[in-house]
Amino acid sequence: MISLGGNYFAGELPTSIVNLSSYMRIFTISGNFIHGNIPNGIENLVNLIFLGLGNNQLEGSDPEAIGKLHKLQVVSMDGNKFSGSISLSLGNLTSLTILLMQENMFEGTIPLASETAKI
Protein backbone atom coordinates (compact mmCIF):
# COMPACT_ATOMS: atom_id res chain seq x y z
CA MET A 1 0.00 0.00 0.00
CA ILE A 2 1.17 3.49 -0.83
CA SER A 3 -0.89 6.35 0.56
CA LEU A 4 0.43 9.85 -0.12
CA GLY A 5 -2.85 11.76 -0.04
CA GLY A 6 -3.47 15.16 1.51
CA ASN A 7 0.03 16.56 1.28
CA TYR A 8 1.57 19.36 -0.74
CA PHE A 9 3.25 17.15 -3.33
CA ALA A 10 3.52 18.94 -6.66
CA GLY A 11 4.82 18.11 -10.10
CA GLU A 12 4.09 15.31 -12.48
CA LEU A 13 3.19 11.81 -11.43
CA PRO A 14 6.52 9.97 -11.78
CA THR A 15 6.58 7.41 -14.58
CA SER A 16 8.46 5.13 -12.17
CA ILE A 17 5.19 4.30 -10.36
CA VAL A 18 4.57 1.72 -13.05
CA ASN A 19 7.66 -0.14 -11.79
CA LEU A 20 6.29 -0.52 -8.26
CA SER A 21 5.61 -4.00 -7.01
CA SER A 22 2.91 -5.76 -8.95
CA TYR A 23 1.74 -7.03 -5.55
CA MET A 24 0.71 -3.54 -4.44
CA ARG A 25 -3.04 -3.35 -3.83
CA ILE A 26 -3.61 0.31 -2.85
CA PHE A 27 -2.11 3.42 -4.42
CA THR A 28 -3.41 6.89 -3.58
CA ILE A 29 -2.05 10.38 -4.15
CA SER A 30 -5.39 12.16 -3.76
CA GLY A 31 -5.46 15.73 -2.53
CA ASN A 32 -2.11 16.99 -3.76
CA PHE A 33 -0.96 19.26 -6.58
CA ILE A 34 0.03 16.57 -9.08
CA HIS A 35 -0.33 17.56 -12.75
CA GLY A 36 0.28 15.97 -16.13
CA ASN A 37 -0.98 12.64 -17.45
CA ILE A 38 -1.35 9.20 -15.94
CA PRO A 39 1.88 7.41 -16.93
CA ASN A 40 1.94 4.74 -19.63
CA GLY A 41 2.35 1.30 -18.14
CA ILE A 42 -0.10 1.77 -15.26
CA GLU A 43 -1.53 -1.61 -16.30
CA ASN A 44 1.59 -3.23 -14.79
CA LEU A 45 0.03 -2.76 -11.33
CA VAL A 46 -2.18 -5.81 -11.90
CA ASN A 47 -3.16 -6.37 -8.26
CA LEU A 48 -4.47 -2.87 -7.54
CA ILE A 49 -7.88 -2.82 -5.90
CA PHE A 50 -7.84 0.92 -5.06
CA LEU A 51 -6.53 3.68 -7.32
CA GLY A 52 -6.85 7.15 -5.79
CA LEU A 53 -5.94 10.03 -8.10
CA GLY A 54 -8.65 12.47 -7.02
CA ASN A 55 -8.34 16.17 -6.29
CA ASN A 56 -5.15 16.92 -8.16
CA GLN A 57 -4.53 18.66 -11.48
CA LEU A 58 -4.15 15.61 -13.70
CA GLU A 59 -5.15 16.06 -17.33
CA GLY A 60 -5.57 14.29 -20.61
CA SER A 61 -8.01 11.45 -21.06
CA ASP A 62 -8.38 8.45 -18.82
CA PRO A 63 -6.05 5.83 -20.26
CA GLU A 64 -7.46 2.59 -21.62
CA ALA A 65 -4.83 0.85 -19.49
CA ILE A 66 -6.92 1.37 -16.35
CA GLY A 67 -9.48 -1.01 -17.87
CA LYS A 68 -6.82 -3.73 -17.81
CA LEU A 69 -6.62 -3.60 -14.01
CA HIS A 70 -9.35 -6.20 -13.55
CA LYS A 71 -9.08 -6.35 -9.75
CA LEU A 72 -9.89 -2.66 -9.26
CA GLN A 73 -12.78 -2.10 -6.87
CA VAL A 74 -12.39 1.66 -6.37
CA VAL A 75 -11.22 4.27 -8.89
CA SER A 76 -11.10 7.90 -7.78
CA MET A 77 -10.29 10.34 -10.59
CA ASP A 78 -12.56 13.15 -9.40
CA GLY A 79 -11.55 16.80 -9.14
CA ASN A 80 -8.96 16.86 -11.92
CA LYS A 81 -8.74 18.26 -15.45
CA PHE A 82 -9.41 15.07 -17.41
CA SER A 83 -11.26 15.60 -20.68
CA GLY A 84 -12.59 13.79 -23.72
CA SER A 85 -14.55 10.58 -23.81
CA ILE A 86 -14.50 8.07 -20.99
CA SER A 87 -12.54 5.01 -22.09
CA LEU A 88 -14.69 2.05 -23.10
CA SER A 89 -12.19 -0.17 -21.28
CA LEU A 90 -13.72 0.92 -17.94
CA GLY A 91 -16.55 -1.44 -18.85
CA ASN A 92 -14.07 -4.30 -18.32
CA LEU A 93 -13.73 -3.57 -14.60
CA THR A 94 -16.08 -6.27 -13.36
CA SER A 95 -15.00 -5.90 -9.70
CA LEU A 96 -15.55 -2.14 -9.66
CA THR A 97 -17.87 -0.95 -6.89
CA ILE A 98 -16.96 2.77 -6.71
CA LEU A 99 -16.11 5.03 -9.65
CA LEU A 100 -15.57 8.72 -8.89
CA MET A 101 -15.12 10.90 -11.97
CA GLN A 102 -17.02 14.08 -11.11
CA GLU A 103 -15.51 17.55 -11.48
CA ASN A 104 -13.65 16.85 -14.71
CA MET A 105 -14.43 17.74 -18.32
CA PHE A 106 -15.52 14.35 -19.66
CA GLU A 107 -18.09 14.12 -22.44
CA GLY A 108 -20.05 11.41 -24.18
CA THR A 109 -21.51 8.28 -22.65
CA ILE A 110 -20.52 6.09 -19.74
CA PRO A 111 -19.48 2.59 -20.84
CA LEU A 112 -21.49 -0.30 -19.42
CA ALA A 113 -19.89 -3.33 -17.85
CA SER A 114 -19.68 -6.38 -20.07
CA GLU A 115 -22.55 -8.86 -19.99
CA THR A 116 -20.43 -11.22 -17.91
CA ALA A 117 -19.87 -8.61 -15.23
CA LYS A 118 -21.12 -9.23 -11.71
CA ILE A 119 -23.64 -6.55 -10.83
PDB file of N, CA and C in Angstrom, residues 17-104:
ATOM      1  N   ILE A  17       6.211   5.020 -11.138  1.00  0.00           N
ATOM      2  CA  ILE A  17       5.187   4.303 -10.358  1.00  0.00           C
ATOM      3  C   ILE A  17       4.786   3.006 -11.042  1.00  0.00           C
ATOM      4  N   VAL A  18       4.951   2.938 -12.345  1.00  0.00           N
ATOM      5  CA  VAL A  18       4.570   1.717 -13.054  1.00  0.00           C
ATOM      6  C   VAL A  18       5.539   0.580 -12.773  1.00  0.00           C
ATOM      7  N   ASN A  19       6.670   0.879 -12.144  1.00  0.00           N
ATOM      8  CA  ASN A  19       7.659  -0.138 -11.785  1.00  0.00           C
ATOM      9  C   ASN A  19       7.509  -0.609 -10.345  1.00  0.00           C
ATOM     10  N   LEU A  20       6.516  -0.085  -9.639  1.00  0.00           N
ATOM     11  CA  LEU A  20       6.291  -0.520  -8.265  1.00  0.00           C
ATOM     12  C   LEU A  20       5.877  -1.981  -8.255  1.00  0.00           C
ATOM     13  N   SER A  21       5.937  -2.582  -7.125  1.00  0.00           N
ATOM     14  CA  SER A  21       5.612  -3.997  -7.007  1.00  0.00           C
ATOM     15  C   SER A  21       4.245  -4.310  -7.591  1.00  0.00           C
ATOM     16  N   SER A  22       4.198  -5.338  -8.392  1.00  0.00           N
ATOM     17  CA  SER A  22       2.914  -5.756  -8.954  1.00  0.00           C
ATOM     18  C   SER A  22       2.006  -6.324  -7.866  1.00  0.00           C
ATOM     19  N   TYR A  23       2.549  -6.530  -6.655  1.00  0.00           N
ATOM     20  CA  TYR A  23       1.736  -7.033  -5.546  1.00  0.00           C
ATOM     21  C   TYR A  23       0.994  -5.916  -4.822  1.00  0.00           C
ATOM     22  N   MET A  24       1.343  -4.660  -5.116  1.00  0.00           N
ATOM     23  CA  MET A  24       0.706  -3.538  -4.440  1.00  0.00           C
ATOM     24  C   MET A  24      -0.788  -3.525  -4.743  1.00  0.00           C
ATOM     25  N   ARG A  25      -1.597  -3.313  -3.688  1.00  0.00           N
ATOM     26  CA  ARG A  25      -3.043  -3.351  -3.834  1.00  0.00           C
ATOM     27  C   ARG A  25      -3.689  -1.969  -3.715  1.00  0.00           C
ATOM     28  N   ILE A  26      -3.035  -1.025  -3.057  1.00  0.00           N
ATOM     29  CA  ILE A  26      -3.612   0.305  -2.853  1.00  0.00           C
ATOM     30  C   ILE A  26      -2.568   1.351  -3.216  1.00  0.00           C
ATOM     31  N   PHE A  27      -2.967   2.293  -4.077  1.00  0.00           N
ATOM     32  CA  PHE A  27      -2.115   3.422  -4.425  1.00  0.00           C
ATOM     33  C   PHE A  27      -2.985   4.667  -4.441  1.00  0.00           C
ATOM     34  N   THR A  28      -2.665   5.642  -3.602  1.00  0.00           N
ATOM     35  CA  THR A  28      -3.413   6.891  -3.585  1.00  0.00           C
ATOM     36  C   THR A  28      -2.492   8.087  -3.410  1.00  0.00           C
ATOM     37  N   ILE A  29      -2.740   9.089  -4.249  1.00  0.00           N
ATOM     38  CA  ILE A  29      -2.052  10.377  -4.150  1.00  0.00           C
ATOM     39  C   ILE A  29      -3.091  11.501  -4.121  1.00  0.00           C
ATOM     40  N   SER A  30      -4.295  11.186  -3.748  1.00  0.00           N
ATOM     41  CA  SER A  30      -5.391  12.158  -3.760  1.00  0.00           C
ATOM     42  C   SER A  30      -5.077  13.362  -2.891  1.00  0.00           C
ATOM     43  N   GLY A  31      -5.581  14.526  -3.326  1.00  0.00           N
ATOM     44  CA  GLY A  31      -5.460  15.734  -2.527  1.00  0.00           C
ATOM     45  C   GLY A  31      -4.081  16.338  -2.507  1.00  0.00           C
ATOM     46  N   ASN A  32      -3.416  16.364  -3.633  1.00  0.00           N
ATOM     47  CA  ASN A  32      -2.108  16.993  -3.761  1.00  0.00           C
ATOM     48  C   ASN A  32      -2.158  18.008  -4.904  1.00  0.00           C
ATOM     49  N   PHE A  33      -1.037  18.317  -5.462  1.00  0.00           N
ATOM     50  CA  PHE A  33      -0.956  19.261  -6.581  1.00  0.00           C
ATOM     51  C   PHE A  33      -0.241  18.606  -7.759  1.00  0.00           C
ATOM     52  N   ILE A  34      -0.587  17.349  -8.011  1.00  0.00           N
ATOM     53  CA  ILE A  34       0.030  16.571  -9.083  1.00  0.00           C
ATOM     54  C   ILE A  34      -0.619  16.962 -10.409  1.00  0.00           C
ATOM     55  N   HIS A  35       0.201  17.211 -11.433  1.00  0.00           N
ATOM     56  CA  HIS A  35      -0.334  17.558 -12.747  1.00  0.00           C
ATOM     57  C   HIS A  35       0.258  16.638 -13.805  1.00  0.00           C
ATOM     58  N   GLY A  36      -0.196  16.798 -15.028  1.00  0.00           N
ATOM     59  CA  GLY A  36       0.279  15.971 -16.128  1.00  0.00           C
ATOM     60  C   GLY A  36      -0.671  14.820 -16.378  1.00  0.00           C
ATOM     61  N   ASN A  37      -0.183  13.810 -17.056  1.00  0.00           N
ATOM     62  CA  ASN A  37      -0.979  12.644 -17.448  1.00  0.00           C
ATOM     63  C   ASN A  37      -0.698  11.452 -16.548  1.00  0.00           C
ATOM     64  N   ILE A  38      -1.598  10.483 -16.604  1.00  0.00           N
ATOM     65  CA  ILE A  38      -1.348   9.202 -15.945  1.00  0.00           C
ATOM     66  C   ILE A  38      -0.289   8.486 -16.781  1.00  0.00           C
ATOM     67  N   PRO A  39       0.781   8.007 -16.158  1.00  0.00           N
ATOM     68  CA  PRO A  39       1.879   7.407 -16.932  1.00  0.00           C
ATOM     69  C   PRO A  39       1.473   6.159 -17.706  1.00  0.00           C
ATOM     70  N   ASN A  40       2.097   5.993 -18.881  1.00  0.00           N
ATOM     71  CA  ASN A  40       1.939   4.744 -19.631  1.00  0.00           C
ATOM     72  C   ASN A  40       2.495   3.612 -18.787  1.00  0.00           C
ATOM     73  N   GLY A  41       1.888   2.462 -18.886  1.00  0.00           N
ATOM     74  CA  GLY A  41       2.351   1.300 -18.145  1.00  0.00           C
ATOM     75  C   GLY A  41       1.640   1.089 -16.827  1.00  0.00           C
ATOM     76  N   ILE A  42       0.633   1.922 -16.522  1.00  0.00           N
ATOM     77  CA  ILE A  42      -0.099   1.770 -15.261  1.00  0.00           C
ATOM     78  C   ILE A  42      -0.712   0.371 -15.159  1.00  0.00           C
ATOM     79  N   GLU A  43      -0.954  -0.258 -16.306  1.00  0.00           N
ATOM     80  CA  GLU A  43      -1.535  -1.607 -16.305  1.00  0.00           C
ATOM     81  C   GLU A  43      -0.606  -2.653 -15.707  1.00  0.00           C
ATOM     82  N   ASN A  44       0.648  -2.304 -15.433  1.00  0.00           N
ATOM     83  CA  ASN A  44       1.587  -3.227 -14.787  1.00  0.00           C
ATOM     84  C   ASN A  44       1.224  -3.484 -13.324  1.00  0.00           C
ATOM     85  N   LEU A  45       0.414  -2.614 -12.739  1.00  0.00           N
ATOM     86  CA  LEU A  45       0.034  -2.756 -11.328  1.00  0.00           C
ATOM     87  C   LEU A  45      -1.208  -3.646 -11.246  1.00  0.00           C
ATOM     88  N   VAL A  46      -1.057  -4.891 -11.657  1.00  0.00           N
ATOM     89  CA  VAL A  46      -2.179  -5.805 -11.899  1.00  0.00           C
ATOM     90  C   VAL A  46      -2.972  -6.187 -10.655  1.00  0.00           C
ATOM     91  N   ASN A  47      -2.446  -5.987  -9.472  1.00  0.00           N
ATOM     92  CA  ASN A  47      -3.163  -6.375  -8.262  1.00  0.00           C
ATOM     93  C   ASN A  47      -3.833  -5.201  -7.547  1.00  0.00           C
ATOM     94  N   LEU A  48      -3.829  -4.018  -8.172  1.00  0.00           N
ATOM     95  CA  LEU A  48      -4.471  -2.868  -7.540  1.00  0.00           C
ATOM     96  C   LEU A  48      -5.967  -3.130  -7.349  1.00  0.00           C
ATOM     97  N   ILE A  49      -6.446  -2.806  -6.148  1.00  0.00           N
ATOM     98  CA  ILE A  49      -7.881  -2.821  -5.896  1.00  0.00           C
ATOM     99  C   ILE A  49      -8.391  -1.404  -5.642  1.00  0.00           C
ATOM    100  N   PHE A  50      -7.474  -0.472  -5.339  1.00  0.00           N
ATOM    101  CA  PHE A  50      -7.842   0.920  -5.056  1.00  0.00           C
ATOM    102  C   PHE A  50      -6.844   1.831  -5.758  1.00  0.00           C
ATOM    103  N   LEU A  51      -7.355   2.697  -6.630  1.00  0.00           N
ATOM    104  CA  LEU A  51      -6.526   3.676  -7.321  1.00  0.00           C
ATOM    105  C   LEU A  51      -7.095   5.051  -7.021  1.00  0.00           C
ATOM    106  N   GLY A  52      -6.382   5.834  -6.213  1.00  0.00           N
ATOM    107  CA  GLY A  52      -6.846   7.152  -5.795  1.00  0.00           C
ATOM    108  C   GLY A  52      -6.023   8.267  -6.415  1.00  0.00           C
ATOM    109  N   LEU A  53      -6.608   8.932  -7.401  1.00  0.00           N
ATOM    110  CA  LEU A  53      -5.940  10.030  -8.095  1.00  0.00           C
ATOM    111  C   LEU A  53      -6.701  11.338  -7.933  1.00  0.00           C
ATOM    112  N   GLY A  54      -7.734  11.340  -7.115  1.00  0.00           N
ATOM    113  CA  GLY A  54      -8.649  12.471  -7.018  1.00  0.00           C
ATOM    114  C   GLY A  54      -8.037  13.738  -6.455  1.00  0.00           C
ATOM    115  N   ASN A  55      -8.682  14.843  -6.818  1.00  0.00           N
ATOM    116  CA  ASN A  55      -8.338  16.171  -6.290  1.00  0.00           C
ATOM    117  C   ASN A  55      -6.875  16.533  -6.481  1.00  0.00           C
ATOM    118  N   ASN A  56      -6.469  16.463  -7.728  1.00  0.00           N
ATOM    119  CA  ASN A  56      -5.154  16.922  -8.158  1.00  0.00           C
ATOM    120  C   ASN A  56      -5.373  17.827  -9.362  1.00  0.00           C
ATOM    121  N   GLN A  57      -4.411  17.873 -10.259  1.00  0.00           N
ATOM    122  CA  GLN A  57      -4.534  18.661 -11.481  1.00  0.00           C
ATOM    123  C   GLN A  57      -4.150  17.821 -12.681  1.00  0.00           C
ATOM    124  N   LEU A  58      -4.475  16.526 -12.608  1.00  0.00           N
ATOM    125  CA  LEU A  58      -4.152  15.615 -13.700  1.00  0.00           C
ATOM    126  C   LEU A  58      -5.009  15.956 -14.913  1.00  0.00           C
ATOM    127  N   GLU A  59      -4.456  15.695 -16.103  1.00  0.00           N
ATOM    128  CA  GLU A  59      -5.154  16.062 -17.327  1.00  0.00           C
ATOM    129  C   GLU A  59      -5.010  14.985 -18.373  1.00  0.00           C
ATOM    130  N   GLY A  60      -5.549  15.260 -19.545  1.00  0.00           N
ATOM    131  CA  GLY A  60      -5.572  14.285 -20.612  1.00  0.00           C
ATOM    132  C   GLY A  60      -6.838  13.466 -20.502  1.00  0.00           C
ATOM    133  N   SER A  61      -6.849  12.342 -21.156  1.00  0.00           N
ATOM    134  CA  SER A  61      -8.009  11.455 -21.060  1.00  0.00           C
ATOM    135  C   SER A  61      -7.661  10.319 -20.104  1.00  0.00           C
ATOM    136  N   ASP A  62      -8.706   9.602 -19.673  1.00  0.00           N
ATOM    137  CA  ASP A  62      -8.383   8.454 -18.822  1.00  0.00           C
ATOM    138  C   ASP A  62      -7.825   7.368 -19.735  1.00  0.00           C
ATOM    139  N   PRO A  63      -6.691   6.800 -19.371  1.00  0.00           N
ATOM    140  CA  PRO A  63      -6.051   5.825 -20.262  1.00  0.00           C
ATOM    141  C   PRO A  63      -6.802   4.499 -20.297  1.00  0.00           C
ATOM    142  N   GLU A  64      -6.832   3.901 -21.476  1.00  0.00           N
ATOM    143  CA  GLU A  64      -7.456   2.585 -21.624  1.00  0.00           C
ATOM    144  C   GLU A  64      -6.813   1.563 -20.701  1.00  0.00           C
ATOM    145  N   ALA A  65      -5.572   1.789 -20.331  1.00  0.00           N
ATOM    146  CA  ALA A  65      -4.835   0.848 -19.495  1.00  0.00           C
ATOM    147  C   ALA A  65      -5.519   0.599 -18.158  1.00  0.00           C
ATOM    148  N   ILE A  66      -6.238   1.585 -17.632  1.00  0.00           N
ATOM    149  CA  ILE A  66      -6.924   1.372 -16.353  1.00  0.00           C
ATOM    150  C   ILE A  66      -7.927   0.233 -16.479  1.00  0.00           C
ATOM    151  N   GLY A  67      -8.533   0.083 -17.635  1.00  0.00           N
ATOM    152  CA  GLY A  67      -9.482  -1.007 -17.873  1.00  0.00           C
ATOM    153  C   GLY A  67      -8.847  -2.381 -17.878  1.00  0.00           C
ATOM    154  N   LYS A  68      -7.524  -2.446 -17.868  1.00  0.00           N
ATOM    155  CA  LYS A  68      -6.820  -3.730 -17.811  1.00  0.00           C
ATOM    156  C   LYS A  68      -6.539  -4.161 -16.375  1.00  0.00           C
ATOM    157  N   LEU A  69      -6.849  -3.292 -15.429  1.00  0.00           N
ATOM    158  CA  LEU A  69      -6.617  -3.598 -14.011  1.00  0.00           C
ATOM    159  C   LEU A  69      -7.880  -4.240 -13.448  1.00  0.00           C
ATOM    160  N   HIS A  70      -8.091  -5.492 -13.791  1.00  0.00           N
ATOM    161  CA  HIS A  70      -9.354  -6.196 -13.549  1.00  0.00           C
ATOM    162  C   HIS A  70      -9.716  -6.374 -12.083  1.00  0.00           C
ATOM    163  N   LYS A  71      -8.772  -6.190 -11.176  1.00  0.00           N
ATOM    164  CA  LYS A  71      -9.082  -6.352  -9.750  1.00  0.00           C
ATOM    165  C   LYS A  71      -9.553  -5.048  -9.096  1.00  0.00           C
ATOM    166  N   LEU A  72      -9.505  -3.941  -9.839  1.00  0.00           N
ATOM    167  CA  LEU A  72      -9.893  -2.657  -9.258  1.00  0.00           C
ATOM    168  C   LEU A  72     -11.321  -2.695  -8.727  1.00  0.00           C
ATOM    169  N   GLN A  73     -11.468  -2.237  -7.495  1.00  0.00           N
ATOM    170  CA  GLN A  73     -12.781  -2.102  -6.872  1.00  0.00           C
ATOM    171  C   GLN A  73     -13.162  -0.638  -6.724  1.00  0.00           C
ATOM    172  N   VAL A  74     -12.155   0.228  -6.554  1.00  0.00           N
ATOM    173  CA  VAL A  74     -12.390   1.662  -6.372  1.00  0.00           C
ATOM    174  C   VAL A  74     -11.433   2.433  -7.283  1.00  0.00           C
ATOM    175  N   VAL A  75     -12.015   3.356  -8.068  1.00  0.00           N
ATOM    176  CA  VAL A  75     -11.225   4.275  -8.886  1.00  0.00           C
ATOM    177  C   VAL A  75     -11.704   5.679  -8.572  1.00  0.00           C
ATOM    178  N   SER A  76     -10.795   6.508  -8.082  1.00  0.00           N
ATOM    179  CA  SER A  76     -11.096   7.901  -7.781  1.00  0.00           C
ATOM    180  C   SER A  76     -10.263   8.777  -8.699  1.00  0.00           C
ATOM    181  N   MET A  77     -10.946   9.425  -9.655  1.00  0.00           N
ATOM    182  CA  MET A  77     -10.293  10.341 -10.588  1.00  0.00           C
ATOM    183  C   MET A  77     -10.958  11.706 -10.522  1.00  0.00           C
ATOM    184  N   ASP A  78     -11.768  11.930  -9.516  1.00  0.00           N
ATOM    185  CA  ASP A  78     -12.564  13.152  -9.404  1.00  0.00           C
ATOM    186  C   ASP A  78     -11.700  14.369  -9.111  1.00  0.00           C
ATOM    187  N   GLY A  79     -12.222  15.546  -9.469  1.00  0.00           N
ATOM    188  CA  GLY A  79     -11.550  16.795  -9.140  1.00  0.00           C
ATOM    189  C   GLY A  79     -10.226  17.004  -9.846  1.00  0.00           C
ATOM    190  N   ASN A  80     -10.161  16.652 -11.117  1.00  0.00           N
ATOM    191  CA  ASN A  80      -8.960  16.858 -11.917  1.00  0.00           C
ATOM    192  C   ASN A  80      -9.319  17.660 -13.162  1.00  0.00           C
ATOM    193  N   LYS A  81      -8.499  17.553 -14.190  1.00  0.00           N
ATOM    194  CA  LYS A  81      -8.738  18.258 -15.445  1.00  0.00           C
ATOM    195  C   LYS A  81      -8.821  17.280 -16.613  1.00  0.00           C
ATOM    196  N   PHE A  82      -9.271  16.057 -16.337  1.00  0.00           N
ATOM    197  CA  PHE A  82      -9.408  15.074 -17.408  1.00  0.00           C
ATOM    198  C   PHE A  82     -10.470  15.549 -18.388  1.00  0.00           C
ATOM    199  N   SER A  83     -10.316  15.177 -19.654  1.00  0.00           N
ATOM    200  CA  SER A  83     -11.260  15.604 -20.677  1.00  0.00           C
ATOM    201  C   SER A  83     -11.420  14.515 -21.727  1.00  0.00           C
ATOM    202  N   GLY A  84     -12.344  14.738 -22.637  1.00  0.00           N
ATOM    203  CA  GLY A  84     -12.590  13.795 -23.717  1.00  0.00           C
ATOM    204  C   GLY A  84     -13.579  12.729 -23.297  1.00  0.00           C
ATOM    205  N   SER A  85     -13.635  11.683 -24.082  1.00  0.00           N
ATOM    206  CA  SER A  85     -14.548  10.577 -23.813  1.00  0.00           C
ATOM    207  C   SER A  85     -13.993   9.668 -22.728  1.00  0.00           C
ATOM    208  N   ILE A  86     -14.892   9.059 -21.997  1.00  0.00           N
ATOM    209  CA  ILE A  86     -14.500   8.065 -20.994  1.00  0.00           C
ATOM    210  C   ILE A  86     -14.149   6.789 -21.739  1.00  0.00           C
ATOM    211  N   SER A  87     -13.023   6.211 -21.406  1.00  0.00           N
ATOM    212  CA  SER A  87     -12.543   5.014 -22.093  1.00  0.00           C
ATOM    213  C   SER A  87     -13.528   3.860 -21.973  1.00  0.00           C
ATOM    214  N   LEU A  88     -13.808   3.217 -23.095  1.00  0.00           N
ATOM    215  CA  LEU A  88     -14.690   2.053 -23.096  1.00  0.00           C
ATOM    216  C   LEU A  88     -14.132   0.920 -22.249  1.00  0.00           C
ATOM    217  N   SER A  89     -12.822   0.910 -22.050  1.00  0.00           N
ATOM    218  CA  SER A  89     -12.194  -0.167 -21.283  1.00  0.00           C
ATOM    219  C   SER A  89     -12.650  -0.178 -19.825  1.00  0.00           C
ATOM    220  N   LEU A  90     -13.205   0.928 -19.322  1.00  0.00           N
ATOM    221  CA  LEU A  90     -13.717   0.923 -17.942  1.00  0.00           C
ATOM    222  C   LEU A  90     -14.847  -0.086 -17.789  1.00  0.00           C
ATOM    223  N   GLY A  91     -15.513  -0.414 -18.875  1.00  0.00           N
ATOM    224  CA  GLY A  91     -16.553  -1.441 -18.847  1.00  0.00           C
ATOM    225  C   GLY A  91     -16.010  -2.823 -18.546  1.00  0.00           C
ATOM    226  N   ASN A  92     -14.696  -3.004 -18.615  1.00  0.00           N
ATOM    227  CA  ASN A  92     -14.068  -4.296 -18.320  1.00  0.00           C
ATOM    228  C   ASN A  92     -13.816  -4.507 -16.832  1.00  0.00           C
ATOM    229  N   LEU A  93     -14.040  -3.486 -16.039  1.00  0.00           N
ATOM    230  CA  LEU A  93     -13.733  -3.569 -14.604  1.00  0.00           C
ATOM    231  C   LEU A  93     -14.904  -4.216 -13.868  1.00  0.00           C
ATOM    232  N   THR A  94     -14.943  -5.527 -13.908  1.00  0.00           N
ATOM    233  CA  THR A  94     -16.081  -6.266 -13.358  1.00  0.00           C
ATOM    234  C   THR A  94     -16.107  -6.298 -11.834  1.00  0.00           C
ATOM    235  N   SER A  95     -15.021  -5.942 -11.168  1.00  0.00           N
ATOM    236  CA  SER A  95     -14.995  -5.898  -9.704  1.00  0.00           C
ATOM    237  C   SER A  95     -15.254  -4.493  -9.162  1.00  0.00           C
ATOM    238  N   LEU A  96     -15.407  -3.527 -10.062  1.00  0.00           N
ATOM    239  CA  LEU A  96     -15.550  -2.136  -9.665  1.00  0.00           C
ATOM    240  C   LEU A  96     -16.840  -1.910  -8.878  1.00  0.00           C
ATOM    241  N   THR A  97     -16.698  -1.283  -7.699  1.00  0.00           N
ATOM    242  CA  THR A  97     -17.867  -0.951  -6.888  1.00  0.00           C
ATOM    243  C   THR A  97     -18.016   0.561  -6.719  1.00  0.00           C
ATOM    244  N   ILE A  98     -16.910   1.317  -6.840  1.00  0.00           N
ATOM    245  CA  ILE A  98     -16.962   2.771  -6.710  1.00  0.00           C
ATOM    246  C   ILE A  98     -16.138   3.387  -7.834  1.00  0.00           C
ATOM    247  N   LEU A  99     -16.776   4.297  -8.586  1.00  0.00           N
ATOM    248  CA  LEU A  99     -16.111   5.030  -9.653  1.00  0.00           C
ATOM    249  C   LEU A  99     -16.418   6.507  -9.454  1.00  0.00           C
ATOM    250  N   LEU A 100     -15.408   7.288  -9.114  1.00  0.00           N
ATOM    251  CA  LEU A 100     -15.571   8.720  -8.891  1.00  0.00           C
ATOM    252  C   LEU A 100     -14.884   9.474 -10.015  1.00  0.00           C
ATOM    253  N   MET A 101     -15.668  10.169 -10.823  1.00  0.00           N
ATOM    254  CA  MET A 101     -15.118  10.899 -11.972  1.00  0.00           C
ATOM    255  C   MET A 101     -15.682  12.311 -12.066  1.00  0.00           C
ATOM    256  N   GLN A 102     -16.417  12.751 -11.050  1.00  0.00           N
ATOM    257  CA  GLN A 102     -17.021  14.080 -11.112  1.00  0.00           C
ATOM    258  C   GLN A 102     -15.955  15.169 -11.094  1.00  0.00           C
ATOM    259  N   GLU A 103     -16.374  16.368 -11.463  1.00  0.00           N
ATOM    260  CA  GLU A 103     -15.513  17.548 -11.477  1.00  0.00           C
ATOM    261  C   GLU A 103     -14.312  17.377 -12.405  1.00  0.00           C
ATOM    262  N   ASN A 104     -14.597  16.912 -13.612  1.00  0.00           N
ATOM    263  CA  ASN A 104     -13.653  16.846 -14.706  1.00  0.00           C
ATOM    264  C   ASN A 104     -14.350  17.444 -15.921  1.00  0.00           C
TER     265      ASN A 104
END
